[in-house]
XYZ file of C-alpha atoms in Angstrom:
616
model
C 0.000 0.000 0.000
C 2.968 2.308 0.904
C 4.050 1.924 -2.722
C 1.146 2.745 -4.280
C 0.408 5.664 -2.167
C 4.447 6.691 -3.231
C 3.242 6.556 -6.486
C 0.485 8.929 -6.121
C 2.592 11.506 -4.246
C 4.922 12.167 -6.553
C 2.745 13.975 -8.566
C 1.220 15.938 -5.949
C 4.651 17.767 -5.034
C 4.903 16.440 -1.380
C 8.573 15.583 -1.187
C 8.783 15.392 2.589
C 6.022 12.781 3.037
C 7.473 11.020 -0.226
C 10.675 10.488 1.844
C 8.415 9.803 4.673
C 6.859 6.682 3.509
C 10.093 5.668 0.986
C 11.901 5.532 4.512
C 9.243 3.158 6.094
C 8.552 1.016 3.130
C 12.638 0.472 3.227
C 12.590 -1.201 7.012
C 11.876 -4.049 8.015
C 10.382 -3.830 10.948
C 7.500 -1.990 8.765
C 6.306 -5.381 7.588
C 7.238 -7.047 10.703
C 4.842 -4.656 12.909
C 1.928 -4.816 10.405
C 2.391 -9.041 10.348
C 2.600 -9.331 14.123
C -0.807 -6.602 14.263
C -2.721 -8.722 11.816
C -1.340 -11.835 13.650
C -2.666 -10.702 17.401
C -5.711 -8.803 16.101
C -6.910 -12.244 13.746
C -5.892 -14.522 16.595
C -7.886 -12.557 19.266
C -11.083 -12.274 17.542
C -11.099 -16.304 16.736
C -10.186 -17.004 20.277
C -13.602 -14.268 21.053
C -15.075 -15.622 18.436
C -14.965 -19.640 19.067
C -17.875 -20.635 20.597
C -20.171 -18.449 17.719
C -18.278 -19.866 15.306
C -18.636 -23.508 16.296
C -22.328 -23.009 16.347
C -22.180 -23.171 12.426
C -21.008 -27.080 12.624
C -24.409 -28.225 13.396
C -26.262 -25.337 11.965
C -25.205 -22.960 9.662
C -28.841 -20.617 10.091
C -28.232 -20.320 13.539
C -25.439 -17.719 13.654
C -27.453 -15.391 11.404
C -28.039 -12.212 13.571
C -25.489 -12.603 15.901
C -23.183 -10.273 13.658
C -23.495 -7.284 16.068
C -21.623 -8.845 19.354
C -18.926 -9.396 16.896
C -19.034 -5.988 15.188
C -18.732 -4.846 19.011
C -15.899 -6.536 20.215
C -14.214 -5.927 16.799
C -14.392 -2.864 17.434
C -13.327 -3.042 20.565
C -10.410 -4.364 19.929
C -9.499 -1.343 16.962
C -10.038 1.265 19.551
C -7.665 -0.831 22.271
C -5.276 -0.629 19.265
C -5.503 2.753 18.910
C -5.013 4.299 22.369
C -2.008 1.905 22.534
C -0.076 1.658 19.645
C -0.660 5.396 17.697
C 0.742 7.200 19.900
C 3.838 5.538 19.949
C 3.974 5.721 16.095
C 3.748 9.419 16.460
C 5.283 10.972 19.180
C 8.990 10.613 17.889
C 8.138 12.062 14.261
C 9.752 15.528 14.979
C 12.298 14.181 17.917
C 13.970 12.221 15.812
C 14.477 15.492 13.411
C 15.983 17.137 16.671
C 17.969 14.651 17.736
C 19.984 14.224 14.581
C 20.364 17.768 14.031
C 18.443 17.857 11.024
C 15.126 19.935 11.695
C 16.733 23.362 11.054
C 17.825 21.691 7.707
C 13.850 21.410 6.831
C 13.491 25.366 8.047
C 15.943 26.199 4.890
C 13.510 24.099 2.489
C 10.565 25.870 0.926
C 8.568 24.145 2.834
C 6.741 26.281 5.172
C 5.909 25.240 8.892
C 1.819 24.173 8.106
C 3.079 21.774 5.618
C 6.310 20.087 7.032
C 3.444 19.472 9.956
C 0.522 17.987 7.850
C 3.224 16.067 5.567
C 4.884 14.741 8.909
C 1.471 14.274 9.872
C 0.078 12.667 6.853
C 3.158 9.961 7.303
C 2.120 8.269 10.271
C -1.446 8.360 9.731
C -1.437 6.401 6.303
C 0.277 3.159 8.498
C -1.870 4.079 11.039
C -5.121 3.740 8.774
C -3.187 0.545 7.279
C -3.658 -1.038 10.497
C -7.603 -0.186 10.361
C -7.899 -1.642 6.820
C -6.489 -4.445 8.466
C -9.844 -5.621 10.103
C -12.266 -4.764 7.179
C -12.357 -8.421 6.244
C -14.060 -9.049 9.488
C -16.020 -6.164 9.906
C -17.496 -7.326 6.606
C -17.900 -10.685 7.981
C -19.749 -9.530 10.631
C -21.590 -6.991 8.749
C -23.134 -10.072 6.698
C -24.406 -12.549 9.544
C -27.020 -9.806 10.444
C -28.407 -7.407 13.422
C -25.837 -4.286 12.123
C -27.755 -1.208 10.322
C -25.956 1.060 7.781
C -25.934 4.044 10.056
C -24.313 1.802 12.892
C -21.957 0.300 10.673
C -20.634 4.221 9.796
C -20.917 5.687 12.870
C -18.478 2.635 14.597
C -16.457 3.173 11.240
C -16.405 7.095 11.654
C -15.300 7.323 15.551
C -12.651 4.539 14.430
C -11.297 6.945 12.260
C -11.202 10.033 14.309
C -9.821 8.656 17.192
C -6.991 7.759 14.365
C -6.393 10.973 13.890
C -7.023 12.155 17.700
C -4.336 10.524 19.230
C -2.075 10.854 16.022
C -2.163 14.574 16.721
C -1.403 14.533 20.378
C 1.635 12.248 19.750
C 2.668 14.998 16.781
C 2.108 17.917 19.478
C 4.353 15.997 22.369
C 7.086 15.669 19.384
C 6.928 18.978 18.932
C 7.025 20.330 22.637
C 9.835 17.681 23.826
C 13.207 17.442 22.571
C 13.957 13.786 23.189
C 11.710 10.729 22.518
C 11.645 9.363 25.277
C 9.726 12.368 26.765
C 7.843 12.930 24.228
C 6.992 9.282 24.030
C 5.893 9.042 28.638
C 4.116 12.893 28.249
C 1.536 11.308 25.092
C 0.237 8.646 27.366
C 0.265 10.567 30.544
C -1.790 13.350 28.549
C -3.651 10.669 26.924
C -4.925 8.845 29.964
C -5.766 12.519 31.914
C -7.476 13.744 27.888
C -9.486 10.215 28.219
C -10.200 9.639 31.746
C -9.791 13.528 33.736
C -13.182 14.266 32.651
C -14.693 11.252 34.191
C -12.493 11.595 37.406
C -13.212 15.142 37.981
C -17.272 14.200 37.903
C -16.848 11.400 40.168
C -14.614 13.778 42.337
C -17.467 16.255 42.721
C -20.196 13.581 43.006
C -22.469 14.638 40.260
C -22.289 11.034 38.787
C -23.839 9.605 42.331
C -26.309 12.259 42.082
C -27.788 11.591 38.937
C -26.894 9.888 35.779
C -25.095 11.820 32.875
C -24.371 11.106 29.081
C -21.069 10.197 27.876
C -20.728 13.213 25.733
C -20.289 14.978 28.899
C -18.409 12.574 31.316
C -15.681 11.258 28.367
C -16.218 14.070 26.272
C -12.851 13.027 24.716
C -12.979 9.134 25.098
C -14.782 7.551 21.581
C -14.649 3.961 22.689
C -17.387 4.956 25.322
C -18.863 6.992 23.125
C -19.250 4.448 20.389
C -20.611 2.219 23.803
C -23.150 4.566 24.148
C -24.233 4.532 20.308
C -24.901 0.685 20.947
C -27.774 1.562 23.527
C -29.585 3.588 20.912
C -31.651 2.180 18.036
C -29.990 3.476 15.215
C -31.526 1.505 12.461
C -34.936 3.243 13.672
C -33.247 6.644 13.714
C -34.153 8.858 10.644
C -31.340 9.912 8.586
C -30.956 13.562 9.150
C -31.319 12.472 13.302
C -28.687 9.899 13.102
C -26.111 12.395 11.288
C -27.119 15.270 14.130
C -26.261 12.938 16.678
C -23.054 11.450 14.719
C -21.981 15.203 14.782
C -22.264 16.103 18.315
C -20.725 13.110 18.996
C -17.580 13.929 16.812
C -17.248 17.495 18.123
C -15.241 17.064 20.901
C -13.002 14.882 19.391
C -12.581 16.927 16.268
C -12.044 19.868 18.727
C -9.308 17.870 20.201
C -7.541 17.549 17.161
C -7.841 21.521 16.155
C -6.302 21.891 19.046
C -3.701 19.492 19.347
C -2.256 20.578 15.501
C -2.935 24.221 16.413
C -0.442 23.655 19.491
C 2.004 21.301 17.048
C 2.145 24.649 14.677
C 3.428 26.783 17.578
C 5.894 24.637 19.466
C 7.601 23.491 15.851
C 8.986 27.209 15.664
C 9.577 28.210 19.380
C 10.475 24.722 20.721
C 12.418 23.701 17.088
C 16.034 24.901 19.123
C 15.489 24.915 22.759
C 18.226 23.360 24.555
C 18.385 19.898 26.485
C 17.079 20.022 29.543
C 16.739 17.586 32.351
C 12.995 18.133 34.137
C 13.456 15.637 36.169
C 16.479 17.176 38.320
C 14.887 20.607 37.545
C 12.139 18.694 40.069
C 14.417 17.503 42.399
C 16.067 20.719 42.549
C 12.629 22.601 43.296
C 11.957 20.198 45.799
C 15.635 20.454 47.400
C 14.677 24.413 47.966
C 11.703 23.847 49.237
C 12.769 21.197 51.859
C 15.686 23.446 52.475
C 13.496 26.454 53.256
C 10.822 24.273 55.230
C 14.249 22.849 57.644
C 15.247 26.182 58.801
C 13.080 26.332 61.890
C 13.220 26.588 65.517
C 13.122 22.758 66.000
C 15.358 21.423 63.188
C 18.061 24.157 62.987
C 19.368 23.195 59.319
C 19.637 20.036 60.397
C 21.167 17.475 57.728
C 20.867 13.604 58.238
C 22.228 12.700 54.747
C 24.868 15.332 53.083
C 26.336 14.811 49.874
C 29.489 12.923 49.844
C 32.375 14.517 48.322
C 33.623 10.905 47.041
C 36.449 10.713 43.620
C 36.089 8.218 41.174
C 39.011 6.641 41.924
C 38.957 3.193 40.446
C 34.895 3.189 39.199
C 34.331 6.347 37.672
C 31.517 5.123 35.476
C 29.787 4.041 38.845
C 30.966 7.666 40.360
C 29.240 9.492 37.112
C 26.305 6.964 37.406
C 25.733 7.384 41.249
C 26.691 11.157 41.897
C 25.899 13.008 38.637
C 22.705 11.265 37.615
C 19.124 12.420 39.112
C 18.107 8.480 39.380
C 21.545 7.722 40.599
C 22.223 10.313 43.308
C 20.743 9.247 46.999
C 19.226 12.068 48.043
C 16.847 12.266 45.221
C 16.004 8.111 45.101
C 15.183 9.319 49.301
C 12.660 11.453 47.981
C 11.384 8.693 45.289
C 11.147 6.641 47.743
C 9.246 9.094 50.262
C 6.971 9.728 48.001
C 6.213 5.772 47.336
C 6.825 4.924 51.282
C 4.343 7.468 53.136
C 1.276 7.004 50.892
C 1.546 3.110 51.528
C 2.611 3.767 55.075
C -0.931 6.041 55.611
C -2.915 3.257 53.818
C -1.568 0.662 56.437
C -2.536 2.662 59.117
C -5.915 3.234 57.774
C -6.180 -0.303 57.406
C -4.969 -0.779 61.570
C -7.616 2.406 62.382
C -10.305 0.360 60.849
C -9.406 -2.930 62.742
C -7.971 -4.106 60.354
C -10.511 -3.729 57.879
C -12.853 -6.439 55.606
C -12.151 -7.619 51.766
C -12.806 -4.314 50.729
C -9.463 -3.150 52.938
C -7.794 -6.121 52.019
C -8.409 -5.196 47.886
C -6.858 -1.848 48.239
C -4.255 -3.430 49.728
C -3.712 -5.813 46.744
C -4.624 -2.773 44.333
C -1.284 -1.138 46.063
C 0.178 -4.073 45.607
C -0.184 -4.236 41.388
C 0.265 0.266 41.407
C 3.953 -0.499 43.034
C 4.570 -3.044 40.595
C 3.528 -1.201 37.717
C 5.688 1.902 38.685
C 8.854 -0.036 39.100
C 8.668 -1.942 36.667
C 8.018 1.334 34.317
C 11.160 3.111 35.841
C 13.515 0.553 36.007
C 13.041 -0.369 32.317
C 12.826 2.790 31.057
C 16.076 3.914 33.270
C 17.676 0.676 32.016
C 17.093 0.795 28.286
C 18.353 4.445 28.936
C 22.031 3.700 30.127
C 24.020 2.712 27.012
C 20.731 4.447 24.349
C 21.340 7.801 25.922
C 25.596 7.408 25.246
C 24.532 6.794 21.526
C 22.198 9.949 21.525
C 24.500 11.954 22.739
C 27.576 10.985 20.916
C 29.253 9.840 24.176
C 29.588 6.303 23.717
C 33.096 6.395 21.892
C 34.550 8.482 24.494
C 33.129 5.651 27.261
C 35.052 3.606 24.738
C 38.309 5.270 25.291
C 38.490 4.555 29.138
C 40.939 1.772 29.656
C 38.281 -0.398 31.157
C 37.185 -4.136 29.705
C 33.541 -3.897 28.817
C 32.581 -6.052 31.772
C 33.443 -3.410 33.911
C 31.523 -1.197 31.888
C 28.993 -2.537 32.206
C 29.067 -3.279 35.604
C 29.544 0.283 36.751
C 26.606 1.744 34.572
C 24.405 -0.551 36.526
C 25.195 0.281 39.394
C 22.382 2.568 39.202
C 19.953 0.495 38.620
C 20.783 -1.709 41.045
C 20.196 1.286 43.801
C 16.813 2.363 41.699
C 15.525 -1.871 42.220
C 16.441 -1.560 46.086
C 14.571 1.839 46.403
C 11.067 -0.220 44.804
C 11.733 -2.763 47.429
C 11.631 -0.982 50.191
C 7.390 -0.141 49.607
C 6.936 -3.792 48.295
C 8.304 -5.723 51.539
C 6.208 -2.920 53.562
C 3.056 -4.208 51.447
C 4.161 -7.631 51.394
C 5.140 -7.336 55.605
C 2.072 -5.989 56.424
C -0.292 -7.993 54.680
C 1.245 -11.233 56.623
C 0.882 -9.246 59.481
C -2.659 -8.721 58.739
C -3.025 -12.511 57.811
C -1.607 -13.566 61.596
C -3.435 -11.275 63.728
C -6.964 -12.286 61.948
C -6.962 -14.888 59.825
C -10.249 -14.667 58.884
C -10.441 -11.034 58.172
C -11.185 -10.865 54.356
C -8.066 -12.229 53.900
C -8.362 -13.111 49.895
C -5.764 -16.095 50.248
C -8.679 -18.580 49.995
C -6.608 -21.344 48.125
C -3.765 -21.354 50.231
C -4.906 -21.628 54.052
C -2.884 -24.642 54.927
C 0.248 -22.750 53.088
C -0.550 -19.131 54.920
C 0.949 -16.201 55.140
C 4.568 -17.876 54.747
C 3.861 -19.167 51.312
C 2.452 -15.804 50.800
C 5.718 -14.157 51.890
C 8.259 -16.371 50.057
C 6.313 -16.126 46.888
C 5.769 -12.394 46.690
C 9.779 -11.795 48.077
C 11.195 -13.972 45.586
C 9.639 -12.702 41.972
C 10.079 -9.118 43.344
C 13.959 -10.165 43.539
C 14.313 -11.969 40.182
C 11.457 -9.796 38.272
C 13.171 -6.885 38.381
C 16.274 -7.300 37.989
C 15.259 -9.783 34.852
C 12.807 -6.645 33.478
C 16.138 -4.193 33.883
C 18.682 -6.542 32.109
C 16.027 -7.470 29.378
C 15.647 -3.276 29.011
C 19.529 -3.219 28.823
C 20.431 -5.610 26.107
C 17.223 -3.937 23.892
C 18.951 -0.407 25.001
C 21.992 -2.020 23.746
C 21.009 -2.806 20.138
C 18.868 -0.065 19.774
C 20.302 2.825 17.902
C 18.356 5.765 19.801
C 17.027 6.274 23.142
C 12.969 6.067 22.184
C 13.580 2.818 20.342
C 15.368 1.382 23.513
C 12.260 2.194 25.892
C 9.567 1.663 22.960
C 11.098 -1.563 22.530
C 11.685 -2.472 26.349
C 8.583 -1.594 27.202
C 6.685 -3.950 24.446
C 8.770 -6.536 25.329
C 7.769 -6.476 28.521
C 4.041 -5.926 27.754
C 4.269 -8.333 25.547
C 5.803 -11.649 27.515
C 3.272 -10.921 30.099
C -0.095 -10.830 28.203
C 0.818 -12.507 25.199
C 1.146 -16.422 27.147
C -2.637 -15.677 27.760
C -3.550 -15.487 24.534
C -1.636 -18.071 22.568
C -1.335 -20.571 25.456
C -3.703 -19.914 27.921
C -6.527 -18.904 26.084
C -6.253 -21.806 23.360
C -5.846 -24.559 26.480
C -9.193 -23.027 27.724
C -11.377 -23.902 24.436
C -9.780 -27.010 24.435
C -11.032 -27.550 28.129
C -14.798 -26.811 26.455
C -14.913 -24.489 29.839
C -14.417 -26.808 32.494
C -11.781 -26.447 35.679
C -8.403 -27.485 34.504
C -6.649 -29.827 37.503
C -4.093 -30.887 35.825
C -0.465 -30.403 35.467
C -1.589 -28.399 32.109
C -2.409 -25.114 34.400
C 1.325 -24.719 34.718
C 1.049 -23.228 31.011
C -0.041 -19.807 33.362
C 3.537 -19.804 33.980
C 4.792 -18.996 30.710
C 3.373 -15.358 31.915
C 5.345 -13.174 34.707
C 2.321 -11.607 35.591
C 0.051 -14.641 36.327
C 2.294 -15.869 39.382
C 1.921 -12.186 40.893
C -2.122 -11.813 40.222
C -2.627 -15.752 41.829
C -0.388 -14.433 44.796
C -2.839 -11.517 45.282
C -6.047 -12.562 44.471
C -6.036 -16.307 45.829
C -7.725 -17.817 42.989
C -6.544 -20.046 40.126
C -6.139 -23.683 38.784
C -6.046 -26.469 42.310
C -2.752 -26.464 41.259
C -1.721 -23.279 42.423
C -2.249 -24.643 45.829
C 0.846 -26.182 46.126
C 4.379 -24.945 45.605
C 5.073 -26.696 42.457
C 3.820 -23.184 40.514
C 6.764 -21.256 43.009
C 9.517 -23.607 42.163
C 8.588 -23.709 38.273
C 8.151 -20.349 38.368
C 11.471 -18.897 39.795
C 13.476 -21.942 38.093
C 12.282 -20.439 34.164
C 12.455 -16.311 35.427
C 15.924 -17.282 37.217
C 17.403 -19.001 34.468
C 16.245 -15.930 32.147
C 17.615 -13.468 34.757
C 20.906 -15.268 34.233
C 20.800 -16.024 30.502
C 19.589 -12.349 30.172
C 22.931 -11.210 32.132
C 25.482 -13.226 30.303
C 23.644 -11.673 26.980
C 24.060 -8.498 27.822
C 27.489 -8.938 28.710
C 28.343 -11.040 25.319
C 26.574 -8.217 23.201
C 28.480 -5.187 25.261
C 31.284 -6.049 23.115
C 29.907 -5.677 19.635
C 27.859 -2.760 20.676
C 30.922 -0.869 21.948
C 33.207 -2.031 18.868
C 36.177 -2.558 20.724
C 38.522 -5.310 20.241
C 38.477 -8.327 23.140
C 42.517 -8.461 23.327
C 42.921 -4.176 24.059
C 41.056 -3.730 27.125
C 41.781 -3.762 30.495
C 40.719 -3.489 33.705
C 42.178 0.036 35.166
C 42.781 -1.559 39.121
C 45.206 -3.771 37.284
C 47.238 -0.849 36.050
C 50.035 0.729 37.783
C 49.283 4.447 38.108
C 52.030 6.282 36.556
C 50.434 3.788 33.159
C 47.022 5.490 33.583
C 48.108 8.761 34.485
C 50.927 9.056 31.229
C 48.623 7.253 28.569
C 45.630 6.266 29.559
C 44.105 5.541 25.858
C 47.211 3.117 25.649
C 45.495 -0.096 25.487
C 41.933 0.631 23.899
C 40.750 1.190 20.302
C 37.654 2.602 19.344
């Protein structure tokens, strides 16, 4: 299709967006992303799909109406697509211009700024729209059993297509606004989630949805899945024509205001933000907040106090762990106190609430477990974006061959630039072994206070303990070493967390669908008892969520799921390792014979020619 549409362009003058799509249809991974799409979005539906579809065995008449479930979840599963994956197709279309210099290149083109931005524009939303075009086979398949009216058919078709273009935009304004990828790529979602969901919050906040009952135009204004939700109560096929396109319209305005917007805001930051320089807002944070607990400290009772001052350490013999730990804001111990302040208290208050309450009932005991999954989901987002970071962010910056030149093996390299990370995965610990502490706590004092660890009351809190301390201490340290190797092979810093972070989404939903979910029509719905519920394994997240909830396969009840489970995720955390290390070499393109470790040096070697035994 990208050919074709080449094709087209060419005569239409539009050189930037004919380089556009000639660089896309050149990579690989073009073809590879659209194949693995069509791949999960074809697999899902027949695994949704499965029980309708065997219906047609013994009669074929019997599936006829039954077309608009399917034209739901289909649907469904486009708009999931959407929120997800657009955004990251769009929010590094003008970084990537900064980041290699070239933007101001564009500025000397004739090309004025509206149409670099709707020809930058233009090139993600044409493999965007591929990925719609994608599911018309089964839209049309579901169109034809029946129950789906012309006007529904459009107006699913029509929010689809918007919300295309929706988030497109807001990834194109954070590319704009950001200089790097990577924030341009955390600040599309973040703004996402609060464009989708704030709305909704801020009713629920004020009460006005307990009061009475709203319309969705009004609660997610923004949000065109629920919208689309909505449509499905009304009778559309009973709506005149000239109704159904009023209401289609007031439906769409939001949205289309969104994306006025959104470009509007792209057109101004591609001028004023084309050449600002690099900043770091996260130590501009820490820095704010340093002044602020500085002020607050000078007081009658604390004096100025200081528990923990800056150390004025060298780098001696580790200066890649001295530049990691003293000169980076997620390295530096002051500011991972504060992280971890701000992660402690807030679990600390709910634990007290919980002890106010005497100890609570299931509902207590859930937002315990709730904390339980937020914690995870925060460290597991730092550490691997903060570990695909480490080597990416040398390669950004053109800093990697001068790491090169230190007269260090790339062991030790590597060693020393985790050293980091290895201080970020203590500082998520800490609030996980206060969750996981107190819960046990909770579990000995009243054992039958809504304690949801049904399945395992001969096990108790023990099992409980053991399980949740050992795949905190060989999940994340597996998550940051799988983040390293991708940040190793990838060639910028937005491709290393991109990538990190879908590998990582990926292994844990993507056993459910190809293993679980196909071992679960096989069962024909019944309980499986077998040894066959160890396939939940083959997901990190399904030894977590049967920790928390209690519930699962018989199984689970005994510690065979534990040992299997830390034997497979500690063997990766190993093989992981030793990859890392083995690709370190190629990725730094040094030769195995030059370097050497600098403790094994005599000084007056270091200190006359240091660069004596290294090659670039």
């Amino acid at each position: 299709m990208i050919h074709g549409v080449i094709q087209t362009l060419r005569g239409w003058g539009l050189p930037l967006l004919e380089k556009e799509l000639i660089e896309q249809a050149a990579r690989k991974r073009t073809y590879i992303v659209r194949a693995v799409y069509a791949t999960l979005f074809f697999g899902t539906a027949y695994i949704l799909f499965y029980d309708t579809l065997s219906v047609m065995n013994s009669n074929s008449l019997a599936i006829l109406g039954r077309g608009r479930p399917m034209f739901n979840i289909l649907v469904g599963l486009q708009f999931a697509g959407i929120y997800l994956f657009v955004p990251a197709l769009t929010c590094g279309i003008i970084t990537q211009e900064k980041e290699r210099s070239s933007l101001q290149l564009l500025f000397l083109t004739r090309l004025g700024p509206w149409t670099i931005l709707f020809e930058k524009y233009l090139s993600r939303l044409i493999p965007a729209l591929g990925f719609l075009l994608l599911s018309l086979p089964l839209l049309a398949f579901a169109y034809s059993l029946g129950g789906i009216s012309p006007d529904y058919l459009a107006f699913g078709v029509w929010l689809l297509f918007i919300s295309v273009l929706q988030m497109a935009a807001l990834g194109l304004a954070c590319s704009a606004y950001f200089r790097t990828t990577a924030a341009a790529f955390v600040a599309s979602y973040l703004i996402g989630a609060l464009m989708l969901f704030g709305p909704l919050l801020f009713w629920t906040l004020t009460g006005a949805l307990r009061r009475n009952s709203m319309p969705s135009l009004i609660v997610t204004p923004f949000f065109g899945a629920v919208l689309f939700l909505e449509g499905n109560l009304g009778p559309f096929s009973t709506l005149s024509t000239l109704k159904t396109i009023f209401e289609l319209s007031a439906k769409s305005v939001p949205i289309l205001f969104s994306i006025t917007v959104f470009l509007g805001l792209t057109r101004v930051f591609l001028l004023s933000r084309a050449f600002v320089p690099p900043r770091n807002y996260l130590q501009e944070v820490f820095k704010r907040l340093d002044r602020t607990f500085e002020r607050l400290n000078q007081n009658r009772w604390t004096k100025g106090i200081v528990l923990v001052g800056d150390t004025a350490s060298l780098p001696d013999t580790k200066p890649i762990a001295w530049r990691e730990t003293t000169k980076r804001s997620l390295g530096q111990f002051r500011y991972l106190l504060r992280l971890l302040l701000v992660l402690e208290i807030p679990i600390v208050f709910l634990c007290l609430l919980m002890v106010i309450d005497d100890l609570g009932g299931g509902g207590r005991q859930n937002l315990l477990s709730m904390a339980v999954f937020l914690v995870w989901g925060i460290a597991v987002l730092i550490i691997a974006v903060h570990s695909a970071s480490l080597i990416a962010t040398e390669k950004s910056n053109q800093t990697l061959e001068v790491l090169c030149t230190t007269p260090l093996s790339e062991t030790d390299i590597v060693h020393q630039k985790f050293q980091s990370v290895w201080r970020l995965i203590g500082v998520f610990l800490v609030p996980l072994f206060t969750l996981f502490g107190f819960k046990c706590w909770v579990h000995t004092l009243s054992p039958n206070s809504g304690w949801g660890y049904s399945l395992h009351q001969e096990l108790g809190s023990t099992y409980y303990l053991a399980c949740s301390v050992l795949t905190a201490g060989i999940y994340l340290p597996m998550f940051a070493w799988l983040s390293f190797l991708i940040g190793l092979k990838s060639k910028s810093q937005g491709r290393a967390i991109i990538g990190s972070l879908a590998a990582i989404v990926g292994w844990g939903l993507l056993p459910f669908l190809f293993c679980v979910a196909p071992v679960a029509l096989l069962s024909r719905g019944t309980e499986i008892h077998d040894e066959s519920s160890l396939i939940l394994v083959a997901s990190p997240i399904s030894m977590i969520a049967m920790n928390e909830i209690g519930d699962g396969p018989r199984m689970f009840q005994t510690v065979i799921p534990l040992i299997v489970n830390c034997l497979i995720y500690g063997t990766a955390l190993f093989a992981f390792r030793a990859w890392a290390f083995s690709t370190a070499q190629k990725a730094f393109g040094r030769s195995p014979v030059v370097a050497t470790n600098i403790a094994e040096l005599p000084p007056e070697r270091v200190s006359a020619n240091p660069q004596t035994d290294t090659t670039l």
